[in-house]
Amino acid sequence: MESLGAAILAFVVSAALVVVAGIGLARFGDELAEKTGWGSLWVGTLLVGIATSLPEVTVNISAVWLEDAPSLALGNVFGADMMNIFVLALVALAFGATKVCGNQGRDTRILIVLGVGLVAVAIVLGASGDLKLGPTSLGGLLIAAVYIGGMRIVYQAGRTDMDLADIPRPTGRARRAWIGFGISALVVIVAARYLAASADKIAEISGISASFIGVLLVSIVTTLPEGSVTVAAALRRSYGIVLGNVYGSCAFNVFIVPLADLFHTKGPLLGTMESEHFVAAGTAFALLSMGYLIVKGCQFSAFVWVRILTPAIPVIYLVGLYVVFVLGQS
């Protein structure tokens, strides 16, 4: 990939493979949940959430391990969170914020707070420079602890409100779904290697910062599986899945930082954060928080005024992108 044209071609082909395989992961993950009887359980939701986030996992590990491009990885993490809330806002505008965000359970609200909190932890640790601890870092350990502990609380909240009669029974053999899931995962892993390499090459040849490439191009590609699930769930009026998928993916995206940290041997991954990363992370924090306020506004009359924030989310997303681009070029 010595020329910009070759790098762009490699990016487009690998991006297409990641998108197709990512959608396959979501489809077969959903089928597994049904076949195994996990349908309405938190475990089923976790499986699909991780499945749709697998492109981010593989791209970020490839970026720090094989391409030595931590800026690309961090840009992808925070850019993916920005993109997820951007898509959620578009869905809320299309279907109605009250329909999408109203009537949500306590477990969903806790999940939203977890997503906001994880981004805040990443910003604080990034600003401090973080501290390397063997193969990982203080920030990586803290993020992992918050994520695992938070998801346990989400699970317990969901179980508390669950009617045992709602737990589905297995509907058939899951062998075909497991095979499809495995093949899709393999395609994502292989294609993501070239996606990271081509994105890094595009940044190098074009002079555009790797941070901006991660925040814009790579994040758009890697969040397409989540976006497709979000839109499909909204069309089915499964608004609980919409919020669970978006905020579950946002939380897991930050959890990718300690995973990628294991492959970054030059110090803490969060310690490499630059000004454009802080802008992307700050924008993600603002968008996630606005989403939480909108949910509150749709559930409690005292907060009804915050629904007007819905159309502001796409504007703030675009402003954040522009600032990241300007800082990356300076």
mmCIF file of C-alpha atoms in Angstrom:
data_model
loop_
_atom_site.group_PDB
_atom_site.id
_atom_site.type_symbol
_atom_site.label_atom_id
_atom_site.label_comp_id
_atom_site.label_asym_id
_atom_site.label_seq_id
_atom_site.Cartn_x
_atom_site.Cartn_y
_atom_site.Cartn_z
ATOM 1 C CA MET A 1 0.000 0.000 0.000
ATOM 2 C CA GLU A 2 2.506 2.576 -1.178
ATOM 3 C CA SER A 3 -0.047 4.848 -2.855
ATOM 4 C CA LEU A 4 -3.078 6.655 -1.430
ATOM 5 C CA GLY A 5 -5.328 4.948 -3.999
ATOM 6 C CA ALA A 6 -4.182 1.476 -2.935
ATOM 7 C CA ALA A 7 -4.672 2.375 0.725
ATOM 8 C CA ILE A 8 -8.192 3.670 0.078
ATOM 9 C CA LEU A 9 -9.061 0.536 -1.934
ATOM 10 C CA ALA A 10 -7.785 -1.698 0.879
ATOM 11 C CA PHE A 11 -9.771 0.357 3.383
ATOM 12 C CA VAL A 12 -13.004 0.109 1.371
ATOM 13 C CA VAL A 13 -12.680 -3.669 0.795
ATOM 14 C CA SER A 14 -11.767 -4.449 4.397
ATOM 15 C CA ALA A 15 -14.484 -2.074 5.647
ATOM 16 C CA ALA A 16 -17.092 -3.875 3.524
ATOM 17 C CA LEU A 17 -15.982 -7.227 4.948
ATOM 18 C CA VAL A 18 -16.118 -5.873 8.512
ATOM 19 C CA VAL A 19 -19.628 -4.512 7.961
ATOM 20 C CA VAL A 20 -20.989 -7.726 6.408
ATOM 21 C CA ALA A 21 -19.347 -9.922 9.029
ATOM 22 C CA GLY A 22 -20.396 -7.573 11.834
ATOM 23 C CA ILE A 23 -24.017 -7.758 10.736
ATOM 24 C CA GLY A 24 -23.591 -11.540 10.606
ATOM 25 C CA LEU A 25 -22.346 -11.488 14.189
ATOM 26 C CA ALA A 26 -25.443 -9.608 15.292
ATOM 27 C CA ARG A 27 -27.741 -11.947 13.339
ATOM 28 C CA PHE A 28 -26.169 -15.202 14.545
ATOM 29 C CA GLY A 29 -25.788 -13.828 18.063
ATOM 30 C CA ASP A 30 -29.512 -13.086 18.137
ATOM 31 C CA GLU A 31 -30.226 -16.567 16.759
ATOM 32 C CA LEU A 32 -28.041 -18.109 19.457
ATOM 33 C CA ALA A 33 -29.973 -16.210 22.115
ATOM 34 C CA GLU A 34 -33.216 -17.675 20.747
ATOM 35 C CA LYS A 35 -31.968 -21.225 20.156
ATOM 36 C CA THR A 36 -30.342 -21.544 23.566
ATOM 37 C CA GLY A 37 -33.195 -19.934 25.482
ATOM 38 C CA TRP A 38 -31.245 -16.805 26.396
ATOM 39 C CA GLY A 39 -33.659 -14.528 24.512
ATOM 40 C CA SER A 40 -34.917 -12.196 27.223
ATOM 41 C CA LEU A 41 -32.018 -12.741 29.600
ATOM 42 C CA TRP A 42 -29.193 -10.300 30.212
ATOM 43 C CA VAL A 43 -26.694 -12.912 29.004
ATOM 44 C CA GLY A 44 -28.279 -12.907 25.568
ATOM 45 C CA THR A 45 -28.075 -9.143 25.380
ATOM 46 C CA LEU A 46 -24.425 -9.264 26.447
ATOM 47 C CA LEU A 47 -23.605 -11.788 23.710
ATOM 48 C CA VAL A 48 -25.081 -9.624 20.952
ATOM 49 C CA GLY A 49 -23.523 -6.484 22.440
ATOM 50 C CA ILE A 50 -20.044 -8.022 22.422
ATOM 51 C CA ALA A 51 -20.656 -9.476 18.961
ATOM 52 C CA THR A 52 -21.466 -6.087 17.430
ATOM 53 C CA SER A 53 -18.445 -4.554 19.198
ATOM 54 C CA LEU A 54 -16.005 -7.184 17.942
ATOM 55 C CA PRO A 55 -14.944 -4.958 14.994
ATOM 56 C CA GLU A 56 -13.806 -2.285 17.472
ATOM 57 C CA VAL A 57 -11.923 -4.903 19.518
ATOM 58 C CA THR A 58 -9.998 -6.323 16.588
ATOM 59 C CA VAL A 59 -9.299 -2.957 14.946
ATOM 60 C CA ASN A 60 -7.986 -1.435 18.180
ATOM 61 C CA ILE A 61 -5.769 -4.380 19.065
ATOM 62 C CA SER A 62 -4.418 -4.444 15.499
ATOM 63 C CA ALA A 63 -3.792 -0.679 15.644
ATOM 64 C CA VAL A 64 -1.689 -0.779 18.830
ATOM 65 C CA TRP A 65 -0.035 -4.181 18.356
ATOM 66 C CA LEU A 66 0.641 -4.502 14.632
ATOM 67 C CA GLU A 67 0.571 -0.891 13.415
ATOM 68 C CA ASP A 68 1.926 0.924 16.485
ATOM 69 C CA ALA A 69 -0.892 3.464 16.052
ATOM 70 C CA PRO A 70 -2.359 4.173 19.520
ATOM 71 C CA SER A 71 -3.879 7.434 18.220
ATOM 72 C CA LEU A 72 -5.975 5.423 15.771
ATOM 73 C CA ALA A 73 -7.167 3.066 18.527
ATOM 74 C CA LEU A 74 -8.120 5.805 20.986
ATOM 75 C CA GLY A 75 -9.804 7.796 18.234
ATOM 76 C CA ASN A 76 -11.853 4.749 17.348
ATOM 77 C CA VAL A 77 -12.938 4.128 20.971
ATOM 78 C CA PHE A 78 -14.244 7.643 21.604
ATOM 79 C CA GLY A 79 -15.389 8.159 18.003
ATOM 80 C CA ALA A 80 -17.469 4.973 18.176
ATOM 81 C CA ASP A 81 -19.200 6.219 21.335
ATOM 82 C CA MET A 82 -19.910 9.550 19.626
ATOM 83 C CA MET A 83 -21.292 7.757 16.571
ATOM 84 C CA ASN A 84 -23.524 5.437 18.637
ATOM 85 C CA ILE A 85 -25.255 8.362 20.375
ATOM 86 C CA PHE A 86 -25.498 10.223 17.049
ATOM 87 C CA VAL A 87 -27.400 7.245 15.583
ATOM 88 C CA LEU A 88 -29.567 7.026 18.718
ATOM 89 C CA ALA A 89 -30.507 10.698 18.333
ATOM 90 C CA LEU A 90 -31.467 10.191 14.683
ATOM 91 C CA VAL A 91 -33.651 7.226 15.680
ATOM 92 C CA ALA A 92 -35.254 9.282 18.479
ATOM 93 C CA LEU A 93 -35.968 12.128 16.051
ATOM 94 C CA ALA A 94 -37.457 9.723 13.501
ATOM 95 C CA PHE A 95 -39.590 7.642 15.876
ATOM 96 C CA GLY A 96 -40.178 10.124 18.694
ATOM 97 C CA ALA A 97 -38.015 10.638 21.767
ATOM 98 C CA THR A 98 -40.850 9.685 24.126
ATOM 99 C CA LYS A 99 -41.400 6.340 22.392
ATOM 100 C CA VAL A 100 -37.707 5.484 22.222
ATOM 101 C CA CYS A 101 -36.622 6.675 25.667
ATOM 102 C CA GLY A 102 -39.780 6.292 27.739
ATOM 103 C CA ASN A 103 -40.846 3.250 29.760
ATOM 104 C CA GLN A 104 -37.308 2.023 30.466
ATOM 105 C CA GLY A 105 -36.412 -0.151 33.441
ATOM 106 C CA ARG A 106 -33.971 0.536 36.247
ATOM 107 C CA ASP A 107 -31.370 -1.744 34.651
ATOM 108 C CA THR A 108 -31.331 0.407 31.505
ATOM 109 C CA ARG A 109 -30.855 3.587 33.527
ATOM 110 C CA ILE A 110 -27.965 2.006 35.443
ATOM 111 C CA LEU A 111 -26.404 0.912 32.136
ATOM 112 C CA ILE A 112 -26.560 4.495 30.855
ATOM 113 C CA VAL A 113 -24.842 5.814 34.000
ATOM 114 C CA LEU A 114 -22.187 3.101 33.604
ATOM 115 C CA GLY A 115 -21.438 4.234 30.041
ATOM 116 C CA VAL A 116 -21.107 7.866 31.141
ATOM 117 C CA GLY A 117 -18.939 6.896 34.112
ATOM 118 C CA LEU A 118 -16.514 4.809 32.069
ATOM 119 C CA VAL A 119 -15.829 7.669 29.662
ATOM 120 C CA ALA A 120 -15.258 9.972 32.648
ATOM 121 C CA VAL A 121 -12.760 7.500 34.153
ATOM 122 C CA ALA A 122 -10.889 7.313 30.824
ATOM 123 C CA ILE A 123 -10.665 11.114 30.624
ATOM 124 C CA VAL A 124 -9.352 11.457 34.190
ATOM 125 C CA LEU A 125 -6.764 8.677 33.787
ATOM 126 C CA GLY A 126 -5.710 10.044 30.396
ATOM 127 C CA ALA A 127 -5.202 13.511 31.875
ATOM 128 C CA SER A 128 -3.087 12.059 34.698
ATOM 129 C CA GLY A 129 -0.861 10.177 32.239
ATOM 130 C CA ASP A 130 -1.851 6.853 33.819
ATOM 131 C CA LEU A 131 0.615 4.415 35.397
ATOM 132 C CA LYS A 132 2.029 1.221 33.861
ATOM 133 C CA LEU A 133 1.529 -1.888 36.035
ATOM 134 C CA GLY A 134 3.215 -4.883 34.438
ATOM 135 C CA PRO A 135 1.415 -5.863 31.228
ATOM 136 C CA THR A 136 -1.489 -3.517 31.979
ATOM 137 C CA SER A 137 -1.947 -0.132 33.679
ATOM 138 C CA LEU A 138 -3.751 1.495 36.574
ATOM 139 C CA GLY A 139 -6.288 2.958 34.160
ATOM 140 C CA GLY A 140 -6.819 -0.390 32.457
ATOM 141 C CA LEU A 141 -7.419 -2.155 35.773
ATOM 142 C CA LEU A 142 -9.772 0.571 36.998
ATOM 143 C CA ILE A 143 -11.808 0.613 33.788
ATOM 144 C CA ALA A 144 -12.060 -3.191 33.824
ATOM 145 C CA ALA A 145 -13.175 -3.182 37.468
ATOM 146 C CA VAL A 146 -15.804 -0.479 36.870
ATOM 147 C CA TYR A 147 -17.119 -2.231 33.750
ATOM 148 C CA ILE A 148 -17.369 -5.698 35.306
ATOM 149 C CA GLY A 149 -18.804 -4.365 38.572
ATOM 150 C CA GLY A 150 -21.243 -2.113 36.733
ATOM 151 C CA MET A 151 -22.483 -4.873 34.437
ATOM 152 C CA ARG A 152 -23.027 -7.090 37.486
ATOM 153 C CA ILE A 153 -25.236 -4.379 39.006
ATOM 154 C CA VAL A 154 -27.117 -4.053 35.686
ATOM 155 C CA TYR A 155 -27.659 -7.826 35.651
ATOM 156 C CA GLN A 156 -28.906 -7.884 39.239
ATOM 157 C CA ALA A 157 -31.275 -4.973 38.572
ATOM 158 C CA GLY A 158 -32.698 -6.797 35.554
ATOM 159 C CA ARG A 159 -33.131 -10.045 37.498
ATOM 160 C CA THR A 160 -34.910 -8.220 40.324
ATOM 161 C CA ASP A 161 -37.566 -6.916 37.923
ATOM 162 C CA MET A 162 -37.812 -10.125 35.873
ATOM 163 C CA ASP A 163 -40.846 -12.398 35.907
ATOM 164 C CA LEU A 164 -39.632 -16.013 35.768
ATOM 165 C CA ALA A 165 -42.534 -16.818 33.461
ATOM 166 C CA ASP A 166 -40.923 -14.556 30.858
ATOM 167 C CA ILE A 167 -37.767 -16.685 30.610
ATOM 168 C CA PRO A 168 -37.936 -18.507 27.250
ATOM 169 C CA ARG A 169 -37.109 -22.142 26.634
ATOM 170 C CA PRO A 170 -34.580 -23.323 24.027
ATOM 171 C CA THR A 171 -36.233 -23.559 20.600
ATOM 172 C CA GLY A 172 -33.846 -25.868 18.755
ATOM 173 C CA ARG A 173 -30.280 -26.840 17.942
ATOM 174 C CA ALA A 174 -27.797 -23.991 17.912
ATOM 175 C CA ARG A 175 -25.033 -25.718 15.896
ATOM 176 C CA ARG A 176 -25.662 -23.752 12.688
ATOM 177 C CA ALA A 177 -25.787 -20.470 14.602
ATOM 178 C CA TRP A 178 -22.505 -21.231 16.386
ATOM 179 C CA ILE A 179 -20.815 -22.017 13.051
ATOM 180 C CA GLY A 180 -22.121 -18.808 11.478
ATOM 181 C CA PHE A 181 -21.069 -16.819 14.524
ATOM 182 C CA GLY A 182 -17.580 -18.319 14.431
ATOM 183 C CA ILE A 183 -17.089 -17.693 10.698
ATOM 184 C CA SER A 184 -18.287 -14.092 11.054
ATOM 185 C CA ALA A 185 -15.909 -13.546 13.964
ATOM 186 C CA LEU A 186 -12.990 -14.933 11.929
ATOM 187 C CA VAL A 187 -13.765 -12.652 8.977
ATOM 188 C CA VAL A 188 -13.894 -9.626 11.283
ATOM 189 C CA ILE A 189 -10.551 -10.512 12.876
ATOM 190 C CA VAL A 190 -8.800 -10.913 9.502
ATOM 191 C CA ALA A 191 -10.444 -7.913 7.807
ATOM 192 C CA ALA A 192 -9.880 -5.644 10.816
ATOM 193 C CA ARG A 193 -6.126 -6.223 10.503
ATOM 194 C CA TYR A 194 -6.176 -4.655 7.025
ATOM 195 C CA LEU A 195 -8.694 -1.999 8.049
ATOM 196 C CA ALA A 196 -6.304 -0.722 10.733
ATOM 197 C CA ALA A 197 -3.285 -0.928 8.419
ATOM 198 C CA SER A 198 -4.999 0.897 5.536
ATOM 199 C CA ALA A 199 -6.443 3.572 7.859
ATOM 200 C CA ASP A 200 -2.982 4.229 9.309
ATOM 201 C CA LYS A 201 -1.526 4.431 5.777
ATOM 202 C CA ILE A 202 -4.252 6.872 4.662
ATOM 203 C CA ALA A 203 -3.401 9.091 7.640
ATOM 204 C CA GLU A 204 0.312 8.896 6.828
ATOM 205 C CA ILE A 205 0.036 9.634 3.085
ATOM 206 C CA SER A 206 -2.765 12.223 3.226
ATOM 207 C CA GLY A 207 -1.364 14.109 6.205
ATOM 208 C CA ILE A 208 -4.687 13.802 8.058
ATOM 209 C CA SER A 209 -4.129 12.858 11.705
ATOM 210 C CA ALA A 210 -4.637 9.233 12.730
ATOM 211 C CA SER A 211 -6.816 10.500 15.583
ATOM 212 C CA PHE A 212 -9.293 12.070 13.154
ATOM 213 C CA ILE A 213 -9.222 9.011 10.883
ATOM 214 C CA GLY A 214 -10.091 6.892 13.932
ATOM 215 C CA VAL A 215 -12.817 9.249 15.146
ATOM 216 C CA LEU A 216 -14.459 9.557 11.724
ATOM 217 C CA LEU A 217 -13.739 6.849 9.143
ATOM 218 C CA VAL A 218 -12.897 3.848 11.314
ATOM 219 C CA SER A 219 -15.577 4.561 13.906
ATOM 220 C CA ILE A 220 -18.256 4.818 11.207
ATOM 221 C CA VAL A 221 -17.274 1.426 9.810
ATOM 222 C CA THR A 222 -16.920 -0.375 13.139
ATOM 223 C CA THR A 223 -20.231 0.974 14.499
ATOM 224 C CA LEU A 224 -22.305 -0.022 11.465
ATOM 225 C CA PRO A 225 -23.244 -3.390 13.066
ATOM 226 C CA GLU A 226 -24.522 -1.584 16.176
ATOM 227 C CA GLY A 227 -26.277 0.957 13.975
ATOM 228 C CA SER A 228 -28.030 -1.743 11.974
ATOM 229 C CA VAL A 229 -29.234 -3.445 15.165
ATOM 230 C CA THR A 230 -30.424 -0.085 16.560
ATOM 231 C CA VAL A 231 -32.446 0.781 13.456
ATOM 232 C CA ALA A 232 -33.859 -2.742 13.108
ATOM 233 C CA ALA A 233 -34.930 -2.769 16.774
ATOM 234 C CA ALA A 234 -36.599 0.638 16.381
ATOM 235 C CA LEU A 235 -38.523 -0.585 13.335
ATOM 236 C CA ARG A 236 -39.768 -3.494 15.482
ATOM 237 C CA ARG A 237 -40.624 -0.975 18.239
ATOM 238 C CA SER A 238 -38.234 -2.798 20.578
ATOM 239 C CA TYR A 239 -37.048 0.435 22.157
ATOM 240 C CA GLY A 240 -35.540 -1.262 25.191
ATOM 241 C CA ILE A 241 -33.173 -3.104 22.858
ATOM 242 C CA VAL A 242 -32.357 0.196 21.143
ATOM 243 C CA LEU A 243 -31.085 1.815 24.343
ATOM 244 C CA GLY A 244 -29.539 -1.378 25.679
ATOM 245 C CA ASN A 245 -27.621 -1.950 22.440
ATOM 246 C CA VAL A 246 -26.376 1.648 22.162
ATOM 247 C CA TYR A 247 -25.286 2.179 25.756
ATOM 248 C CA GLY A 248 -24.110 -1.409 26.168
ATOM 249 C CA SER A 249 -21.847 -0.929 23.148
ATOM 250 C CA CYS A 250 -20.636 2.456 24.449
ATOM 251 C CA ALA A 251 -19.653 0.900 27.781
ATOM 252 C CA PHE A 252 -17.943 -2.043 26.100
ATOM 253 C CA ASN A 253 -16.039 0.274 23.762
ATOM 254 C CA VAL A 254 -14.305 1.863 26.754
ATOM 255 C CA PHE A 255 -13.662 -1.618 28.173
ATOM 256 C CA ILE A 256 -11.654 -2.268 24.977
ATOM 257 C CA VAL A 257 -9.005 0.147 26.318
ATOM 258 C CA PRO A 258 -7.658 -2.292 28.949
ATOM 259 C CA LEU A 259 -7.800 -5.105 26.373
ATOM 260 C CA ALA A 260 -5.748 -3.106 23.865
ATOM 261 C CA ASP A 261 -3.494 -1.937 26.703
ATOM 262 C CA LEU A 262 -2.197 -5.508 27.032
ATOM 263 C CA PHE A 263 -0.769 -5.230 23.506
ATOM 264 C CA HIS A 264 0.695 -1.731 23.927
ATOM 265 C CA THR A 265 4.170 -2.300 25.329
ATOM 266 C CA LYS A 266 5.405 1.309 25.194
ATOM 267 C CA GLY A 267 3.475 2.446 28.260
ATOM 268 C CA PRO A 268 -0.169 3.024 29.277
ATOM 269 C CA LEU A 269 -2.458 3.413 26.275
ATOM 270 C CA LEU A 270 -4.383 6.223 27.983
ATOM 271 C CA GLY A 271 -1.050 7.941 28.579
ATOM 272 C CA THR A 272 -0.800 8.563 24.809
ATOM 273 C CA MET A 273 -3.980 10.668 24.711
ATOM 274 C CA GLU A 274 -3.510 13.961 22.880
ATOM 275 C CA SER A 275 -5.651 17.100 22.723
ATOM 276 C CA GLU A 276 -7.861 15.737 19.936
ATOM 277 C CA HIS A 277 -8.511 12.569 21.951
ATOM 278 C CA PHE A 278 -9.631 14.646 24.928
ATOM 279 C CA VAL A 279 -11.994 16.601 22.660
ATOM 280 C CA ALA A 280 -13.437 13.349 21.265
ATOM 281 C CA ALA A 281 -13.752 11.868 24.760
ATOM 282 C CA GLY A 282 -15.294 15.073 26.095
ATOM 283 C CA THR A 283 -17.777 15.117 23.210
ATOM 284 C CA ALA A 284 -18.642 11.474 23.855
ATOM 285 C CA PHE A 285 -19.155 12.250 27.562
ATOM 286 C CA ALA A 286 -21.423 15.188 26.702
ATOM 287 C CA LEU A 287 -23.483 13.165 24.209
ATOM 288 C CA LEU A 288 -23.854 10.188 26.575
ATOM 289 C CA SER A 289 -24.930 12.532 29.373
ATOM 290 C CA MET A 290 -27.439 14.290 27.123
ATOM 291 C CA GLY A 291 -28.889 10.890 26.255
ATOM 292 C CA TYR A 292 -29.326 10.173 29.960
ATOM 293 C CA LEU A 293 -31.093 13.510 30.506
ATOM 294 C CA ILE A 294 -33.422 12.836 27.569
ATOM 295 C CA VAL A 295 -34.351 9.445 29.057
ATOM 296 C CA LYS A 296 -35.113 11.191 32.374
ATOM 297 C CA GLY A 297 -37.159 13.796 30.523
ATOM 298 C CA CYS A 298 -39.254 11.110 28.867
ATOM 299 C CA GLN A 299 -39.943 9.352 32.174
ATOM 300 C CA PHE A 300 -40.390 12.172 34.674
ATOM 301 C CA SER A 301 -42.518 15.267 34.100
ATOM 302 C CA ALA A 302 -40.107 17.462 36.100
ATOM 303 C CA PHE A 303 -37.457 16.893 33.412
ATOM 304 C CA VAL A 304 -39.723 17.131 30.370
ATOM 305 C CA TRP A 305 -37.925 20.261 29.142
ATOM 306 C CA VAL A 306 -34.685 18.351 28.446
ATOM 307 C CA ARG A 307 -36.295 16.579 25.463
ATOM 308 C CA ILE A 308 -35.319 19.627 23.419
ATOM 309 C CA LEU A 309 -31.721 18.359 23.645
ATOM 310 C CA THR A 310 -32.484 15.584 21.129
ATOM 311 C CA PRO A 311 -31.944 17.676 17.951
ATOM 312 C CA ALA A 312 -28.840 19.243 19.540
ATOM 313 C CA ILE A 313 -26.986 15.908 19.631
ATOM 314 C CA PRO A 314 -26.244 15.720 15.860
ATOM 315 C CA VAL A 315 -25.037 19.339 15.941
ATOM 316 C CA ILE A 316 -22.665 18.718 18.856
ATOM 317 C CA TYR A 317 -21.392 15.549 17.147
ATOM 318 C CA LEU A 318 -20.477 17.499 14.001
ATOM 319 C CA VAL A 319 -18.877 20.306 16.008
ATOM 320 C CA GLY A 320 -16.820 17.747 17.926
ATOM 321 C CA LEU A 321 -15.654 16.178 14.665
ATOM 322 C CA TYR A 322 -14.611 19.558 13.306
ATOM 323 C CA VAL A 323 -12.600 20.452 16.420
ATOM 324 C CA VAL A 324 -10.859 17.061 16.368
ATOM 325 C CA PHE A 325 -9.954 17.625 12.711
ATOM 326 C CA VAL A 326 -8.557 21.119 13.366
ATOM 327 C CA LEU A 327 -6.496 19.973 16.349
ATOM 328 C CA GLY A 328 -5.197 16.982 14.418
ATOM 329 C CA GLN A 329 -3.926 19.245 11.634
ATOM 330 C CA SER A 330 -2.239 21.741 13.928
#
